[in-house]
């Protein structure tokens, strides 16, 4: 059982929904992002999505693109991202960390080396948005053999014919993208999302977590009420960019987490 599996078992036993937060590693700098990540569990975050900075983040909107660019400009690398996770693990051995990004940095490092290093750093799962199921032999299956969950995205365009392929080697949870398009570009609507979550859950026993377009405690609560939990990314990244304050950002995160936990 991975930390992700254990966390969902714990939440189910408590009758709670999950709150998942995305932050970009190295934004605005290594020290501040490490401080932010360390503070997330106390702010109510159940699972941390740690963004891996990349030069061509095609699924991400301007907010996360700019965060990645700031991180890269500050010298952030895959090596330093894993170092940040390892530093977090010195104080917290239970909160799951999902590394979210694109395949190129992993490919450049070498899959076997990357998986060994990620496991050693305390990474629990991967979301690699530009690797479709047809490429599962590339990273997904080796990752699962190494003890890491491989989390797949389902979207409003994932029809009943495609869904079994998407779910085939998915583990940990299913990440349902609530809107078509890039991160931060539109708002999630519970009325639209609910039937889609139910459709996915009829085909899998995995938790279904909903992200994209959630930016207030009320929306987090509404989305969590019709799913197994909510993910917030762009709104948290934007708050950090605007306030330049880890304390203020964590207070915002707590308000989102409180909303999701009431779902």
C-alpha positions as a Python dict, from the first residue, in 0.01 Angstrom:
ca = {
    (1, 'X'): (0, 0, 0),
    (2, 'X'): (140, 338, -100),
    (3, 'X'): (102, 655, 104),
    (4, 'X'): (-170, 759, -143),
    (5, 'X'): (-366, 438, -85),
    (6, 'X'): (-324, 477, 290),
    (7, 'X'): (-442, 839, 282),
    (8, 'X'): (-762, 755, 96),
    (9, 'X'): (-829, 465, 333),
    (10, 'X'): (-787, 707, 625),
    (11, 'X'): (-1020, 964, 466),
    (12, 'X'): (-1286, 702, 389),
    (13, 'X'): (-1276, 580, 748),
    (14, 'X'): (-1327, 938, 867),
    (15, 'X'): (-1604, 1008, 612),
    (16, 'X'): (-1402, 1292, 462),
    (17, 'X'): (-1322, 1407, 110),
    (18, 'X'): (-966, 1476, -1),
    (19, 'X'): (-807, 1813, -57),
    (20, 'X'): (-516, 1810, -299),
    (21, 'X'): (-299, 2117, -353),
    (22, 'X'): (-65, 2186, -643),
    (23, 'X'): (244, 2402, -599),
    (24, 'X'): (530, 2461, -839),
    (25, 'X'): (866, 2344, -706),
    (26, 'X'): (1108, 2635, -692),
    (27, 'X'): (853, 2917, -726),
    (28, 'X'): (941, 3190, -648),
    (29, 'X'): (1263, 3030, -521),
    (30, 'X'): (1377, 2705, -361),
    (31, 'X'): (1362, 2826, -1),
    (32, 'X'): (1013, 2977, -20),
    (33, 'X'): (865, 2682, -206),
    (34, 'X'): (1013, 2440, 48),
    (35, 'X'): (865, 2647, 331),
    (36, 'X'): (529, 2644, 155),
    (37, 'X'): (533, 2269, 94),
    (38, 'X'): (630, 2202, 456),
    (39, 'X'): (332, 2407, 571),
    (40, 'X'): (71, 2240, 351),
    (41, 'X'): (-21, 1943, 576),
    (42, 'X'): (-93, 2169, 874),
    (43, 'X'): (-312, 2379, 645),
    (44, 'X'): (-528, 2074, 578),
    (45, 'X'): (-375, 1939, 259),
    (46, 'X'): (-418, 1563, 223),
    (47, 'X'): (-204, 1511, -88),
    (48, 'X'): (61, 1742, -232),
    (49, 'X'): (102, 1776, -606),
    (50, 'X'): (452, 1903, -667),
    (51, 'X'): (494, 2067, -1004),
    (52, 'X'): (809, 1985, -1199),
    (53, 'X'): (918, 2299, -1388),
    (54, 'X'): (936, 2254, -1765),
    (55, 'X'): (997, 2487, -2056),
    (56, 'X'): (692, 2381, -2261),
    (57, 'X'): (401, 2310, -2022),
    (58, 'X'): (133, 2263, -2287),
    (59, 'X'): (-154, 2168, -2052),
    (60, 'X'): (-101, 2468, -1826),
    (61, 'X'): (-242, 2817, -1843),
    (62, 'X'): (-48, 3142, -1794),
    (63, 'X'): (-42, 3127, -1412),
    (64, 'X'): (138, 2794, -1392),
    (65, 'X'): (346, 2864, -1704),
    (66, 'X'): (482, 3178, -1538),
    (67, 'X'): (543, 2991, -1212),
    (68, 'X'): (745, 2731, -1398),
    (69, 'X'): (942, 2999, -1576),
    (70, 'X'): (1021, 3176, -1248),
    (71, 'X'): (1139, 2845, -1104),
    (72, 'X'): (1356, 2769, -1407),
    (73, 'X'): (1499, 3121, -1404),
    (74, 'X'): (1592, 3062, -1040),
    (75, 'X'): (1786, 2749, -1132),
    (76, 'X'): (1525, 2486, -1043),
    (77, 'X'): (1586, 2143, -1192),
    (78, 'X'): (1452, 1789, -1162),
    (79, 'X'): (1741, 1716, -926),
    (80, 'X'): (1647, 2009, -700),
    (81, 'X'): (1278, 1915, -714),
    (82, 'X'): (1360, 1569, -580),
    (83, 'X'): (1589, 1733, -322),
    (84, 'X'): (1296, 1949, -208),
    (85, 'X'): (1079, 1639, -166),
    (86, 'X'): (1355, 1468, 31),
    (87, 'X'): (1385, 1772, 261),
    (88, 'X'): (1008, 1761, 322),
    (89, 'X'): (1029, 1389, 403),
    (90, 'X'): (1272, 1457, 688),
    (91, 'X'): (979, 1608, 881),
    (92, 'X'): (676, 1432, 729),
    (93, 'X'): (670, 1064, 640),
    (94, 'X'): (296, 1030, 584),
    (95, 'X'): (164, 1304, 352),
    (96, 'X'): (167, 1173, -6),
    (97, 'X'): (358, 1362, -274),
    (98, 'X'): (260, 1334, -639),
    (99, 'X'): (512, 1469, -889),
    (100, 'X'): (325, 1635, -1175),
    (101, 'X'): (483, 1740, -1499),
    (102, 'X'): (601, 1636, -1841),
    (103, 'X'): (807, 1346, -1968),
    (104, 'X'): (1107, 1524, -2121),
    (105, 'X'): (1302, 1589, -1796),
    (106, 'X'): (1237, 1229, -1686),
    (107, 'X'): (1345, 1090, -2023),
    (108, 'X'): (1662, 1299, -2013),
    (109, 'X'): (1751, 1163, -1671),
    (110, 'X'): (1673, 806, -1773),
    (111, 'X'): (1363, 625, -1652),
    (112, 'X'): (1540, 372, -1432),
    (113, 'X'): (1758, 635, -1265),
    (114, 'X'): (1465, 869, -1221),
    (115, 'X'): (1244, 606, -1058),
    (116, 'X'): (1520, 504, -818),
    (117, 'X'): (1583, 866, -723),
    (118, 'X'): (1214, 956, -698),
    (119, 'X'): (1146, 662, -469),
    (120, 'X'): (1444, 753, -252),
    (121, 'X'): (1323, 1116, -231),
    (122, 'X'): (983, 1007, -102),
    (123, 'X'): (773, 1059, -414),
    (124, 'X'): (457, 845, -406),
    (125, 'X'): (298, 898, -745),
    (126, 'X'): (339, 1050, -1088),
    (127, 'X'): (117, 1251, -1318),
    (128, 'X'): (288, 1285, -1655),
    (129, 'X'): (40, 1467, -1872),
    (130, 'X'): (200, 1408, -2212),
    (131, 'X'): (233, 1028, -2188),
    (132, 'X'): (-84, 861, -2318),
    (133, 'X'): (-182, 503, -2225),
    (134, 'X'): (-36, 380, -2552),
    (135, 'X'): (308, 461, -2404),
    (136, 'X'): (255, 277, -2073),
    (137, 'X'): (563, 60, -2126),
    (138, 'X'): (772, 380, -2131),
    (139, 'X'): (714, 493, -1772),
    (140, 'X'): (377, 388, -1626),
    (141, 'X'): (443, 17, -1587),
    (142, 'X'): (806, 61, -1471),
    (143, 'X'): (684, 319, -1216),
    (144, 'X'): (426, 82, -1074),
    (145, 'X'): (684, -195, -1052),
    (146, 'X'): (900, 49, -855),
    (147, 'X'): (615, 107, -608),
    (148, 'X'): (491, 442, -741),
    (149, 'X'): (130, 512, -832),
    (150, 'X'): (73, 633, -1187),
    (151, 'X'): (-222, 870, -1193),
    (152, 'X'): (-404, 930, -1517),
    (153, 'X'): (-612, 1224, -1631),
    (154, 'X'): (-967, 1179, -1760),
    (155, 'X'): (-1139, 1473, -1929),
    (156, 'X'): (-1482, 1575, -2061),
    (157, 'X'): (-1373, 1432, -2397),
    (158, 'X'): (-1282, 1089, -2254),
    (159, 'X'): (-1578, 895, -2392),
    (160, 'X'): (-1697, 547, -2296),
    (161, 'X'): (-1485, 390, -2569),
    (162, 'X'): (-1165, 558, -2449),
    (163, 'X'): (-1224, 534, -2073),
    (164, 'X'): (-1124, 167, -2024),
    (165, 'X'): (-789, 238, -2193),
    (166, 'X'): (-730, 537, -1966),
    (167, 'X'): (-815, 336, -1654),
    (168, 'X'): (-625, 21, -1745),
    (169, 'X'): (-297, 90, -1568),
    (170, 'X'): (-405, 382, -1351),
    (171, 'X'): (-350, 357, -976),
    (172, 'X'): (-376, 580, -670),
    (173, 'X'): (-663, 791, -800),
    (174, 'X'): (-815, 920, -1120),
    (175, 'X'): (-770, 1293, -1183),
    (176, 'X'): (-1078, 1425, -1360),
    (177, 'X'): (-1011, 1748, -1550),
    (178, 'X'): (-1338, 1934, -1510),
    (179, 'X'): (-1307, 2167, -1808),
    (180, 'X'): (-1175, 2145, -2160),
    (181, 'X'): (-863, 2355, -2210),
    (182, 'X'): (-573, 2467, -1997),
    (183, 'X'): (-537, 2513, -1621),
    (184, 'X'): (-693, 2824, -1472),
    (185, 'X'): (-890, 2908, -1786),
    (186, 'X'): (-1248, 2825, -1683),
    (187, 'X'): (-1453, 2746, -1375),
    (188, 'X'): (-1565, 2399, -1275),
    (189, 'X'): (-1941, 2350, -1245),
    (190, 'X'): (-2062, 2079, -1009),
    (191, 'X'): (-2372, 2023, -1220),
    (192, 'X'): (-2158, 1936, -1521),
    (193, 'X'): (-1895, 1743, -1328),
    (194, 'X'): (-2123, 1521, -1117),
    (195, 'X'): (-2253, 1295, -1397),
    (196, 'X'): (-1901, 1257, -1538),
    (197, 'X'): (-1758, 1155, -1200),
    (198, 'X'): (-2040, 902, -1161),
    (199, 'X'): (-1966, 764, -1507),
    (200, 'X'): (-1597, 716, -1424),
    (201, 'X'): (-1674, 564, -1083),
    (202, 'X'): (-1899, 307, -1247),
    (203, 'X'): (-1587, 174, -1423),
    (204, 'X'): (-1331, 184, -1142),
    (205, 'X'): (-1294, 143, -766),
    (206, 'X'): (-1030, 417, -757),
    (207, 'X'): (-1110, 754, -598),
    (208, 'X'): (-1197, 1025, -851),
    (209, 'X'): (-1051, 1366, -768),
    (210, 'X'): (-1157, 1675, -963),
    (211, 'X'): (-928, 1959, -1065),
    (212, 'X'): (-904, 2263, -1296),
    (213, 'X'): (-1134, 2562, -1242),
    (214, 'X'): (-1161, 2549, -860),
    (215, 'X'): (-1052, 2871, -691),
    (216, 'X'): (-1270, 2936, -383),
    (217, 'X'): (-1364, 2743, -67),
    (218, 'X'): (-1725, 2730, -190),
    (219, 'X'): (-1625, 2574, -522),
    (220, 'X'): (-1396, 2329, -344),
    (221, 'X'): (-1689, 2225, -124),
    (222, 'X'): (-1929, 2193, -418),
    (223, 'X'): (-1688, 1983, -623),
    (224, 'X'): (-1589, 1764, -327),
    (225, 'X'): (-1957, 1697, -258),
    (226, 'X'): (-1996, 1517, -593),
    (227, 'X'): (-1653, 1348, -605),
    (228, 'X'): (-1387, 1204, -376),
    (229, 'X'): (-1208, 1535, -344),
    (230, 'X'): (-1087, 1855, -506),
    (231, 'X'): (-757, 1976, -648),
    (232, 'X'): (-659, 2344, -649),
    (233, 'X'): (-352, 2462, -836),
    (234, 'X'): (-361, 2790, -1027),
    (235, 'X'): (-541, 2980, -748),
    (236, 'X'): (-273, 2879, -495),
    (237, 'X'): (13, 2955, -733),
    (238, 'X'): (-148, 3293, -810),
    (239, 'X'): (-191, 3374, -440),
    (240, 'X'): (177, 3305, -377),
    (241, 'X'): (278, 3521, -673),
    (242, 'X'): (57, 3810, -561),
    (243, 'X'): (126, 3808, -188),
    (244, 'X'): (490, 3688, -190),
    (245, 'X'): (398, 3555, 154),
    (246, 'X'): (407, 3190, 254),
    (247, 'X'): (193, 3268, 560),
    (248, 'X'): (-81, 3437, 355),
    (249, 'X'): (-74, 3160, 96),
    (250, 'X'): (-108, 2890, 362),
    (251, 'X'): (-405, 3075, 514),
    (252, 'X'): (-570, 3071, 170),
    (253, 'X'): (-489, 2701, 133),
    (254, 'X'): (-651, 2631, 470),
    (255, 'X'): (-972, 2803, 361),
    (256, 'X'): (-980, 2585, 47),
    (257, 'X'): (-908, 2270, 247),
    (258, 'X'): (-1182, 2352, 496),
    (259, 'X'): (-1423, 2392, 205),
    (260, 'X'): (-1327, 2061, 46),
    (261, 'X'): (-1351, 1877, 376),
    (262, 'X'): (-1708, 1996, 415),
    (263, 'X'): (-1799, 1847, 75),
}
